[in-house]
Short mmCIF file of C-alpha atoms in Angstrom, two decimals:
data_model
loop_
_atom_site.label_atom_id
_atom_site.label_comp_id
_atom_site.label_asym_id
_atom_site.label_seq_id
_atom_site.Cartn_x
_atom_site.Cartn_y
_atom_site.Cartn_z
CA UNK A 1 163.13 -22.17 -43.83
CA UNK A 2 163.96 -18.37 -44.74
CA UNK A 3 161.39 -16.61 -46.60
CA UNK A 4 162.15 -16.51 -50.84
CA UNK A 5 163.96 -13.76 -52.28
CA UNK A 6 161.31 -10.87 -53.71
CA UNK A 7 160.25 -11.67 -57.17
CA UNK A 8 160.32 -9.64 -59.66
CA UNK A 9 157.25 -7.68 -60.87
CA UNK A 10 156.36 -9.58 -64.07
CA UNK A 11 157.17 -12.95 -61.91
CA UNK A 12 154.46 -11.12 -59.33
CA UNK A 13 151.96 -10.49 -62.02
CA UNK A 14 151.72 -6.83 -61.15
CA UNK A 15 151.06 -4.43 -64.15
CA UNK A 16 154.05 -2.27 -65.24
CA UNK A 17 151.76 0.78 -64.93
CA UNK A 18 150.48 -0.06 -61.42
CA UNK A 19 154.56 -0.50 -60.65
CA UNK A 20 155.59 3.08 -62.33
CA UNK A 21 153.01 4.93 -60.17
CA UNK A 22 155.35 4.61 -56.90
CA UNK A 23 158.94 3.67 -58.06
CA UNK A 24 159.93 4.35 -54.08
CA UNK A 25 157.96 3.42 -50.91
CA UNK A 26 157.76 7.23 -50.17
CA UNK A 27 156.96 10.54 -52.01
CA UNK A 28 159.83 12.16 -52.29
CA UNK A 29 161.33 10.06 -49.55
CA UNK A 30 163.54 7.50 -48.93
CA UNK A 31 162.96 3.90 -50.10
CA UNK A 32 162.38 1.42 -47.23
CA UNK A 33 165.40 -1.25 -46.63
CA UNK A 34 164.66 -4.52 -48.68
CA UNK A 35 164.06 -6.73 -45.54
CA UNK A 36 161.33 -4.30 -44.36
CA UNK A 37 159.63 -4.38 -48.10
CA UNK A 38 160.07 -8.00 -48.12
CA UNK A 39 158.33 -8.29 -44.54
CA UNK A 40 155.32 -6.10 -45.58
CA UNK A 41 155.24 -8.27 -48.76
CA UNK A 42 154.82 -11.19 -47.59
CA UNK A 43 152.36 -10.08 -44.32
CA UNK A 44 149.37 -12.24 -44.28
CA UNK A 45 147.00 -9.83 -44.23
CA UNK A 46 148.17 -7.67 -46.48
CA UNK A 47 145.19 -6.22 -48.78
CA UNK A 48 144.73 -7.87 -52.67
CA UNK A 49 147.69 -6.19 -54.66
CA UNK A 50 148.04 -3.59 -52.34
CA UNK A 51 151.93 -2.84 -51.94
CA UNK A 52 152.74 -1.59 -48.47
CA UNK A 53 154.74 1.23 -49.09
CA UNK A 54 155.33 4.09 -46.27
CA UNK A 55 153.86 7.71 -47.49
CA UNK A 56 155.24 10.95 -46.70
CA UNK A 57 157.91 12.38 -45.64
CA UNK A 58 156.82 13.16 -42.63
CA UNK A 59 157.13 9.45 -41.63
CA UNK A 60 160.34 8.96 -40.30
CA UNK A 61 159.95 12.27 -37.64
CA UNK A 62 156.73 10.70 -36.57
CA UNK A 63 158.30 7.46 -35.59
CA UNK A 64 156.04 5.18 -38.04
CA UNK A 65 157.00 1.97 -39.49
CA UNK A 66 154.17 0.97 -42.06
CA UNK A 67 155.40 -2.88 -40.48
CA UNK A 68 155.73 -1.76 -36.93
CA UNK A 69 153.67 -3.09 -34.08
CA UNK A 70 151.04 -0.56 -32.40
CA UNK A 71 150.18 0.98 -36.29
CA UNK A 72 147.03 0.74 -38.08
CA UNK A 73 145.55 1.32 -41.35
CA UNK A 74 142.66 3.14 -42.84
CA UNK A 75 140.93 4.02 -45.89
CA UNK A 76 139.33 6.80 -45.67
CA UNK A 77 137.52 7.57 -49.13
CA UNK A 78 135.06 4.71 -50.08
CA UNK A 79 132.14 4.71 -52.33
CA UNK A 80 128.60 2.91 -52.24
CA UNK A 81 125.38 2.34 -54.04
CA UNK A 82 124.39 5.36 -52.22
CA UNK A 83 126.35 6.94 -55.19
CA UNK A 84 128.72 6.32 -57.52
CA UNK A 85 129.76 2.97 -56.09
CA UNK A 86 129.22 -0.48 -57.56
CA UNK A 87 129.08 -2.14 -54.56
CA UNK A 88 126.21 -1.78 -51.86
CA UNK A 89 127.59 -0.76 -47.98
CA UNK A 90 127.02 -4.43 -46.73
CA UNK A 91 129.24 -5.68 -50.14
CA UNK A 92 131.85 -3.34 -49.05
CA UNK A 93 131.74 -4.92 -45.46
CA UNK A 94 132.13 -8.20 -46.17
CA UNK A 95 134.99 -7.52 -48.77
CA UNK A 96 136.51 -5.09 -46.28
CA UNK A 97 136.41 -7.81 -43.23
CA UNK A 98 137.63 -10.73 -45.17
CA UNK A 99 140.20 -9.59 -47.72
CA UNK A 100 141.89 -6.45 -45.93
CA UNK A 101 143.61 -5.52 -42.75
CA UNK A 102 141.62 -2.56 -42.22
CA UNK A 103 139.63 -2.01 -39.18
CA UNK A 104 139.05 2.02 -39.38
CA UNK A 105 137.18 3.12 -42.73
CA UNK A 106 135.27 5.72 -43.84
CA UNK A 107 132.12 5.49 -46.18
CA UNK A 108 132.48 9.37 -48.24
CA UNK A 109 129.52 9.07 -50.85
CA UNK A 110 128.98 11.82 -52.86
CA UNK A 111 126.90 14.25 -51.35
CA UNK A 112 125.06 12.10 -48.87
CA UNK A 113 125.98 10.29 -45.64
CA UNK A 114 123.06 7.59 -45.59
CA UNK A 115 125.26 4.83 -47.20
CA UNK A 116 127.57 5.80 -44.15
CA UNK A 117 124.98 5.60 -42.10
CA UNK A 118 123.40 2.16 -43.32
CA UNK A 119 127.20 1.19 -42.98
CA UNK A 120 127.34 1.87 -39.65
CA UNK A 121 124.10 0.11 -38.40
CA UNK A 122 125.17 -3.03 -40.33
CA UNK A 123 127.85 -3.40 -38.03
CA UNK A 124 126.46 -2.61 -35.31
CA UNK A 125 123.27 -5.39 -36.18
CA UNK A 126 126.48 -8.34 -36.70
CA UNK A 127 129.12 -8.19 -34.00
CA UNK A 128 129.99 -11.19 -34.23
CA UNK A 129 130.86 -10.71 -37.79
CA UNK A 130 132.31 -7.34 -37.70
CA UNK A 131 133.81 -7.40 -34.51
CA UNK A 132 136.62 -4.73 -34.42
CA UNK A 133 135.68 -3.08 -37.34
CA UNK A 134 134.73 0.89 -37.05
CA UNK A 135 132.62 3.09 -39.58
CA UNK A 136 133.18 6.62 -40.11
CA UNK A 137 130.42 8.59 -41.08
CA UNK A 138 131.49 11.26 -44.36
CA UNK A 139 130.80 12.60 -47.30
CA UNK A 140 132.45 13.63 -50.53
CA UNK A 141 130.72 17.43 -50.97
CA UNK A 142 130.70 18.50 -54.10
CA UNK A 143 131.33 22.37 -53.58
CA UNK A 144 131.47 24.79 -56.68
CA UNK A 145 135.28 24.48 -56.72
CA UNK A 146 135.72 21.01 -56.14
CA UNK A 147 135.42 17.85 -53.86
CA UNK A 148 136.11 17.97 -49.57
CA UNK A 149 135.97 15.17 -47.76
CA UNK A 150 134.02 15.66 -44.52
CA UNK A 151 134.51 12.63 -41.48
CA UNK A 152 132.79 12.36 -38.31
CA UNK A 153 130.03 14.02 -39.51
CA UNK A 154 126.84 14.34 -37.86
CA UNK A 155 124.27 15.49 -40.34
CA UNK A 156 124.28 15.70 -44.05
CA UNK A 157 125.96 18.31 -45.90
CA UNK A 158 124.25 19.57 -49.18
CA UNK A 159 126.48 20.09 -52.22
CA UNK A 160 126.52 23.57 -54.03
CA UNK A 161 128.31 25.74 -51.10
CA UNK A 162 131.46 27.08 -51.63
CA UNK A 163 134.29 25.33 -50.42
CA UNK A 164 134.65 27.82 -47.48
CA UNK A 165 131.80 27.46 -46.56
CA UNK A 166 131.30 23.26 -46.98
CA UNK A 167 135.07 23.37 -44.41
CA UNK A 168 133.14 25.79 -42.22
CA UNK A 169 130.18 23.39 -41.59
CA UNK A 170 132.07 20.33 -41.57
CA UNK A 171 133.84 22.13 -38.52
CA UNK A 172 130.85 23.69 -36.70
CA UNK A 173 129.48 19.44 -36.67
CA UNK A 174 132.91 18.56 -34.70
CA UNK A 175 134.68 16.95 -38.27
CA UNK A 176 137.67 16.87 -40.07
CA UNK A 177 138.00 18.20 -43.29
CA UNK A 178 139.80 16.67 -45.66
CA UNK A 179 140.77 17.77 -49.90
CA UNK A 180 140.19 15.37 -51.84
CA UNK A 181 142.10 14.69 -55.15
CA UNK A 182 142.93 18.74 -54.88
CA UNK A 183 144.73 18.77 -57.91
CA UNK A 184 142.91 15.86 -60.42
CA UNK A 185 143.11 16.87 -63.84
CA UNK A 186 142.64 14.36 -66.19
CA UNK A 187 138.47 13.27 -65.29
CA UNK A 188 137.15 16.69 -64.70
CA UNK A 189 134.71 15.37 -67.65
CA UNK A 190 133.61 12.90 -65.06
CA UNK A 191 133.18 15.44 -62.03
CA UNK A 192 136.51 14.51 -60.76
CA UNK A 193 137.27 17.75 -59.46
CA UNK A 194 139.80 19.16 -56.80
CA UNK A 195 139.96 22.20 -55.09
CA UNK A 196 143.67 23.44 -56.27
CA UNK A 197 145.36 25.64 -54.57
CA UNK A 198 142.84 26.29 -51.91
CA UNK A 199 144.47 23.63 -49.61
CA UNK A 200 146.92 26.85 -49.18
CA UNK A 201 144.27 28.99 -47.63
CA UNK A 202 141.11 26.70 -46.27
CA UNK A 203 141.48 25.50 -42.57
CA UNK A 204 141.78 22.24 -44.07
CA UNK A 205 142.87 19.53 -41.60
CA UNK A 206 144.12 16.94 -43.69
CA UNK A 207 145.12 16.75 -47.73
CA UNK A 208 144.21 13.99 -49.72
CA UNK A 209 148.34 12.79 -50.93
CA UNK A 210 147.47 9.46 -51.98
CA UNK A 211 143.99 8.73 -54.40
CA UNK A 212 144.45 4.71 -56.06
CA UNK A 213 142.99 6.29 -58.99
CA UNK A 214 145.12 5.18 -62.06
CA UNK A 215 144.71 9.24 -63.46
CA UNK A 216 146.51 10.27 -59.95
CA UNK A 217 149.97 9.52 -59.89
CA UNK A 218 151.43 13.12 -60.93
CA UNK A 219 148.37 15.05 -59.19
CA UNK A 220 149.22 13.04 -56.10
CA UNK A 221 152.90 14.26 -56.15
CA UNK A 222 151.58 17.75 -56.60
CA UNK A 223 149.74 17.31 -53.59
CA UNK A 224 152.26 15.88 -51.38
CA UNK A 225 154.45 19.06 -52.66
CA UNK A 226 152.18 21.53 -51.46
CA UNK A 227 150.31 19.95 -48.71
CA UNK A 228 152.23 22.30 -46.16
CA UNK A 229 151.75 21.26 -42.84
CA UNK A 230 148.55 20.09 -43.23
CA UNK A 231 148.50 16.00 -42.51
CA UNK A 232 148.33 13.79 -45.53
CA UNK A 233 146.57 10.99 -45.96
CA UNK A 234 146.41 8.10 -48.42
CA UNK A 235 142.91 6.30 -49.33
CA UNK A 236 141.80 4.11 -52.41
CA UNK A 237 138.51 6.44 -53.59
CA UNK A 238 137.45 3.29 -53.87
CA UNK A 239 134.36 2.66 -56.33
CA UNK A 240 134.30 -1.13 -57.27
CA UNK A 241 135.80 -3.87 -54.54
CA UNK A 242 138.86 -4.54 -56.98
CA UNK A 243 140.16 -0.69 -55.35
CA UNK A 244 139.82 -0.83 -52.09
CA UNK A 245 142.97 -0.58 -49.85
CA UNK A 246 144.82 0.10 -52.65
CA UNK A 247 146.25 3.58 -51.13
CA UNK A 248 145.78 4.03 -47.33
CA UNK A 249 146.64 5.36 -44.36
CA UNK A 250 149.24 4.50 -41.58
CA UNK A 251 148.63 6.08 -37.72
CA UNK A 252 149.57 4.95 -34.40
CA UNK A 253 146.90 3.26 -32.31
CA UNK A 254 143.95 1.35 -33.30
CA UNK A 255 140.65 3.26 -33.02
CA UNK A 256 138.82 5.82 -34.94
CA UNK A 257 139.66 8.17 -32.13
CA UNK A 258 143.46 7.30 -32.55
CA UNK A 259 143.05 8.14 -36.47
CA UNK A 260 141.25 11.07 -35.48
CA UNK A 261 144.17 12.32 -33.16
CA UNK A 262 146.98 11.61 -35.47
CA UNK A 263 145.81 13.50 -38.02
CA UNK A 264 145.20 16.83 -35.74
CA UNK A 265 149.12 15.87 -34.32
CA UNK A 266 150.07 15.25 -37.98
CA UNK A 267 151.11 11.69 -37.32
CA UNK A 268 149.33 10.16 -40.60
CA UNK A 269 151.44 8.15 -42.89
CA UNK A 270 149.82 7.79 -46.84
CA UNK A 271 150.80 4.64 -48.19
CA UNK A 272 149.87 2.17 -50.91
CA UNK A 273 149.85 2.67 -54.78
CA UNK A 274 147.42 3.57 -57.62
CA UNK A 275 145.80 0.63 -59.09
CA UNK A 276 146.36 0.48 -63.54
CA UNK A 277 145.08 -1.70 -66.19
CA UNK A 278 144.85 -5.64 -64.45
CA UNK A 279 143.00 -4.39 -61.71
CA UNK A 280 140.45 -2.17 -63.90
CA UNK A 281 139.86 -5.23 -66.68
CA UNK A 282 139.23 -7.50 -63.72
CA UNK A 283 136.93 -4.99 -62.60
CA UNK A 284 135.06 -4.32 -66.11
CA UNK A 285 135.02 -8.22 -66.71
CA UNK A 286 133.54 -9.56 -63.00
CA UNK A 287 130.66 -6.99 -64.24
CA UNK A 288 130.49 -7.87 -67.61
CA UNK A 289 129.96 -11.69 -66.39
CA UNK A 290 127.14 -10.81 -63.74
CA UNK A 291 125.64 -8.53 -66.33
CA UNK A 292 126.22 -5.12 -64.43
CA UNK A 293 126.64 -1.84 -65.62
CA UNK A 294 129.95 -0.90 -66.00
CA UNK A 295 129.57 3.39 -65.41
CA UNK A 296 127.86 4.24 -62.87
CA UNK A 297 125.92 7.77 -62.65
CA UNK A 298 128.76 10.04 -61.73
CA UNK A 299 125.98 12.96 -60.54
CA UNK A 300 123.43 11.10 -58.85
CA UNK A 301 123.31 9.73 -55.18
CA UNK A 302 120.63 8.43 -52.67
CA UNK A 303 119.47 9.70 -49.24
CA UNK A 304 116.96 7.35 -46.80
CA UNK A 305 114.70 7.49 -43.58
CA UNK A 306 116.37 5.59 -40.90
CA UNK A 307 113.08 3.62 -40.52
CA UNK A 308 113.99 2.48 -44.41
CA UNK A 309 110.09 4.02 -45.51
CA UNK A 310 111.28 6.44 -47.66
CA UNK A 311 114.12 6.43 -50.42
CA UNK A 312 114.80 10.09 -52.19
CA UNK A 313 117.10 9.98 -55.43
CA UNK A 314 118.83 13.00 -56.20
CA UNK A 315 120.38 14.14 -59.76
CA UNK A 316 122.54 16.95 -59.94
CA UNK A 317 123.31 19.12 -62.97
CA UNK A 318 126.80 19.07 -64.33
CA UNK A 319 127.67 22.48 -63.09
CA UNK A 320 125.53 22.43 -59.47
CA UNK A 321 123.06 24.99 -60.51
CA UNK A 322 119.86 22.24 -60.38
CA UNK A 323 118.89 19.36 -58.59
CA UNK A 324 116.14 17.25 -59.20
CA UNK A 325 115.06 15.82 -56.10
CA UNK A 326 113.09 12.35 -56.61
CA UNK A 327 111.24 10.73 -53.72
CA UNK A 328 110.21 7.18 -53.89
CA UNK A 329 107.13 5.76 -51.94
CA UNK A 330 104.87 7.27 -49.96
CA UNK A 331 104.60 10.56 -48.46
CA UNK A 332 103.61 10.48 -45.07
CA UNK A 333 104.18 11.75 -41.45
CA UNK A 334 106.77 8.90 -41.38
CA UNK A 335 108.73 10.62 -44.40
CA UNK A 336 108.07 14.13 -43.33
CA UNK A 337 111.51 14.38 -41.53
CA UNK A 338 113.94 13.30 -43.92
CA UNK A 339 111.95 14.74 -46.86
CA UNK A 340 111.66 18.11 -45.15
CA UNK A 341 115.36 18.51 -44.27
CA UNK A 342 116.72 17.13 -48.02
CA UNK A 343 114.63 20.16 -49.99
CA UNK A 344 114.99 22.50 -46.72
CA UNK A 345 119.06 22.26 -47.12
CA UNK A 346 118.94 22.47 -50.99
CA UNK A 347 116.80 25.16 -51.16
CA UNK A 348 118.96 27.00 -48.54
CA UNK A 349 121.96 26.25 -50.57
CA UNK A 350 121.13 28.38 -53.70
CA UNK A 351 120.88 25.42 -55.83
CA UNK A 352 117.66 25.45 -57.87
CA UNK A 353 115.45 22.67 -56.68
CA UNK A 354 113.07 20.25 -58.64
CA UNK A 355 110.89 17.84 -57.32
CA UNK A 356 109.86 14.90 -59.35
CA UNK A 357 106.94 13.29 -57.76
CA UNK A 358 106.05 10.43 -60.18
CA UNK A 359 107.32 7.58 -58.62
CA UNK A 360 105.09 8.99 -55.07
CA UNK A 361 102.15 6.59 -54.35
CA UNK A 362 100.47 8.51 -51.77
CA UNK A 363 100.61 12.24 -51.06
CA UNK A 364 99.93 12.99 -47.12
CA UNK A 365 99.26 16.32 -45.77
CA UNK A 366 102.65 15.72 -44.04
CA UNK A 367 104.72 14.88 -47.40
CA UNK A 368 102.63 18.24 -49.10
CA UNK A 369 104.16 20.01 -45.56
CA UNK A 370 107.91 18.99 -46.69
CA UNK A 371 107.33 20.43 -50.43
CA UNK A 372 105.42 23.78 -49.14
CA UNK A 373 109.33 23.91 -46.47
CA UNK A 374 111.31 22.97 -49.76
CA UNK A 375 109.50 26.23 -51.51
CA UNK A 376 110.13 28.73 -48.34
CA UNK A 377 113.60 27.53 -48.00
CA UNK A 378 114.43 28.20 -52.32
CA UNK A 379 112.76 31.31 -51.60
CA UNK A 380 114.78 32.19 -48.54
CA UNK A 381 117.97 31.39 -50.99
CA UNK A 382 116.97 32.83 -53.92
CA UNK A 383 116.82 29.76 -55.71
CA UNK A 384 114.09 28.08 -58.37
CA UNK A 385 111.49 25.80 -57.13
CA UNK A 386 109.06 23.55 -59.93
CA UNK A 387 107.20 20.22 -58.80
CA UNK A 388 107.67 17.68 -61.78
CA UNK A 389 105.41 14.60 -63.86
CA UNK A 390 103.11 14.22 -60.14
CA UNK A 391 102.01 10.60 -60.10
CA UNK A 392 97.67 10.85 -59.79
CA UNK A 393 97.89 10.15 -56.47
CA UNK A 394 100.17 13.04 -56.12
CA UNK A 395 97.82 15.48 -58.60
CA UNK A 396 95.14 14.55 -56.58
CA UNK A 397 96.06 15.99 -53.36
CA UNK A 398 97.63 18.97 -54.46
CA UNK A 399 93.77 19.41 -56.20
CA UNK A 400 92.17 18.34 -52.41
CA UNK A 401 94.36 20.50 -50.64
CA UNK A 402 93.91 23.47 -53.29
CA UNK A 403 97.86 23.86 -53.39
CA UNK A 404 98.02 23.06 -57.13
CA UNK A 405 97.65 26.38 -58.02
CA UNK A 406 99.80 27.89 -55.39
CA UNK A 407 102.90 25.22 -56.15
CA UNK A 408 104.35 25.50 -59.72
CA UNK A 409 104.17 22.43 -60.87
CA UNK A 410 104.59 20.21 -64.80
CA UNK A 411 104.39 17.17 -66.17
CA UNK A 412 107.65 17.55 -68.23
CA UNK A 413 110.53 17.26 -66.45
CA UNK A 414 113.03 19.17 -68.25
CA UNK A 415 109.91 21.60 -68.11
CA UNK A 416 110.80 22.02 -64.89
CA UNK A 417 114.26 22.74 -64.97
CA UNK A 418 113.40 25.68 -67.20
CA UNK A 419 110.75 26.71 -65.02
CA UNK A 420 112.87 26.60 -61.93
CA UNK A 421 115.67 28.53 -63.53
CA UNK A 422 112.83 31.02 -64.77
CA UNK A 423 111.94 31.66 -61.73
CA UNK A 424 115.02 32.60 -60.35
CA UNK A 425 115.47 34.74 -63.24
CA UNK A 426 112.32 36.40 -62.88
CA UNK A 427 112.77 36.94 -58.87
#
């Protein structure tokens, strides 16, 4: 038997909204021949609600066919626990390996790549579940003016740098640097912020044409307009399962390494459409019913030791000038790495630096080692520095150790905000 004639979209079920987003299968290009939509319609493993549309123009000179045998598909802007996301790394892994077609993602929390990084060792620990599925390691960096994407990163990436210099270090690690959302208007109240017209004048290697976001649909075409010859990519910025795969990206081959040459040969495809109002109430009532937050903390994100010993929560200010670093369990020569390089790189950064020690249970020589680097290093770039609310076990050994008069320290901690931003006042 032939396959059915396409429905229509209200037979479908798909929202009108969702629909008007991408009237055509390509930005300002042609619209694919019916048989081909039909095809990618009815493909079997075809992501929930995700249309498969071809993306730029650029895709008929490159040869791609978003149905075409030796393509893949990626999303390369996901979100965790580790930030904004509502659904933990090993959530987003089973959702990606049983309801999508994609084999090459990219975890990009804000500021931090340890949900990456957990991502990556989860499939690594299940081969037999994961088999063929690849992690990249990035981050979304929150520069001061505006969000890049940085992928095959090798060490954590600090927010607060310009975007110059955020491209610069994501280069100098081996990565690709992406802009993300670069010209988002409408959630700027929710630190949804692009870097404009700096995808003109950054090495950028890729821009961000696709984002699922419902906002995106007229800041996407901007993008796609003034992308230049920069590669452009599609991805869902994905923060709730419901979103993922909803805009992607098409290249030829199969690996990580195959994405990762395409877009330096400009041979990316961005595909897929923004998600609207179905997909966000199923969303808001599937959390509703389990009794989960709805909005998560747009400015907050997580780093942890490999070893899993020591978890450090991190709040940023609204405008990047303060963070208040938060470490969680004990402070020993087992946390003295990862807590010495978090306030190290902030402190570097410029970004005023606050360390809220209440939730510590025991204060090492070692952990009082990684707060005496995190002072040198705000010094070093002329930023504040103010320990917060120390648990007793904290006080304690600053008393022992006769550093409690040397650290500034409170037990308020919008105390010691002020006091941090005093500081750098008074330097």
């Amino acid at each position: 038997m032939g396959s059915p004639p396409p429905a229509s979209p209200a037979a479908r079920g798909h929202d009108p909204l969702e629909e008007a987003c991408y009237p055509t299968d390509r930005i300002g290009g042609p619209t694919l021949p019916l048989v081909a939509r039909v095809a990618c319609e009815n493909a079997p493993d075809r992501p929930p609600e995700a249309p498969l549309e071809s993306g730029s123009p650029d895709a008929d000179s490159a040869g791609m066919d978003p149905c075409a045998v030796g393509s893949s598909r990626a999303d390369l802007h996901l979100h965790t626990t580790f930030s904004d996301g509502t659904a933990t790394p090993e959530e987003t892994l089973n959702f990606l390996v049983s309801r999508t077609p994609f084999r090459v993602v990219a975890v990009t929390d804000h500021d931090t790549i340890d949900g990456a990084l957990r991502a990556r060792r989860y499939v690594e620990e299940h081969p037999e579940v994961f088999a063929g599925i690849e992690v990249i390691v990035g981050e979304e960096v929150s520069t001061r003016e505006g969000h890049v994407i940085g992928l095959f990163l090798q060490e954590w990436i600090p927010p607060g740098l310009t975007a110059a210099r955020t491209v610069e270090e994501i280069h100098r690690q081996g990565g690709v640097a992406i802009a993300a959302h670069p010209y988002t208007n409408l959630m700027r109240w929710n630190s949804l912020v692009g870097v404009g017209d700096l995808i003109r004048s950054l090495p950028f290697d890729a821009v961000e044409v696709r984002n699922a976001n419902f906002t995106e649909f007229r800041a996407n075409r901007k993008a796609e307009r003034r992308a230049g010859d920069r590669a452009r990519l599609g991805s869902s910025d994905g923060h709730f399962l419901e979103s993922i795969g909803r805009c992607y990206t098409s290249f030829p081959g199969a690996t990580a390494l195959d994405l990762r040459r395409a877009i330096h040969e400009r041979r990316t495809v961005a595909e897929g459409s923004c998600y609207g109002v179905r997909t966000l109430a199923r969303f808001v009532a599937r959390r509703l019913r389990s009794g989960q937050s709805v909005l998560p903390n747009r400015r907050h994100f997580w780093r942890e030791s490999p070893d899993h010993v020591l978890a450090i929560e991190v709040q940023e200010s609204r405008h990047l000038e303060t963070v208040v670093v938060t470490p969680v369990g004990s402070l020993d020569e087992r946390a003295l790495g990862e807590l010495k390089s978090t306030l190290t790189r902030f402190g570097e950064s410029g970004v005023n630096l606050v360390v809220d020690l209440a939730r510590v249970s025991e204060l090492r020589p070692q952990g009082i080692t990684a707060l005496v680097a995190g002072q040198r290093a705000a010094e070093r770039g002329g930023a504040g520095f103010c320990l917060a609310a120390p648990s007793r076990a904290s006080l304690r050994a600053l008393h022992g150790s006769l550093l409690d008069q040397h650290l500034p320290w409170t037990e308020d901690l919008a105390e010691a905000r002020r006091r941090a931003a005093t500081l750098v006042a008074a330097g």
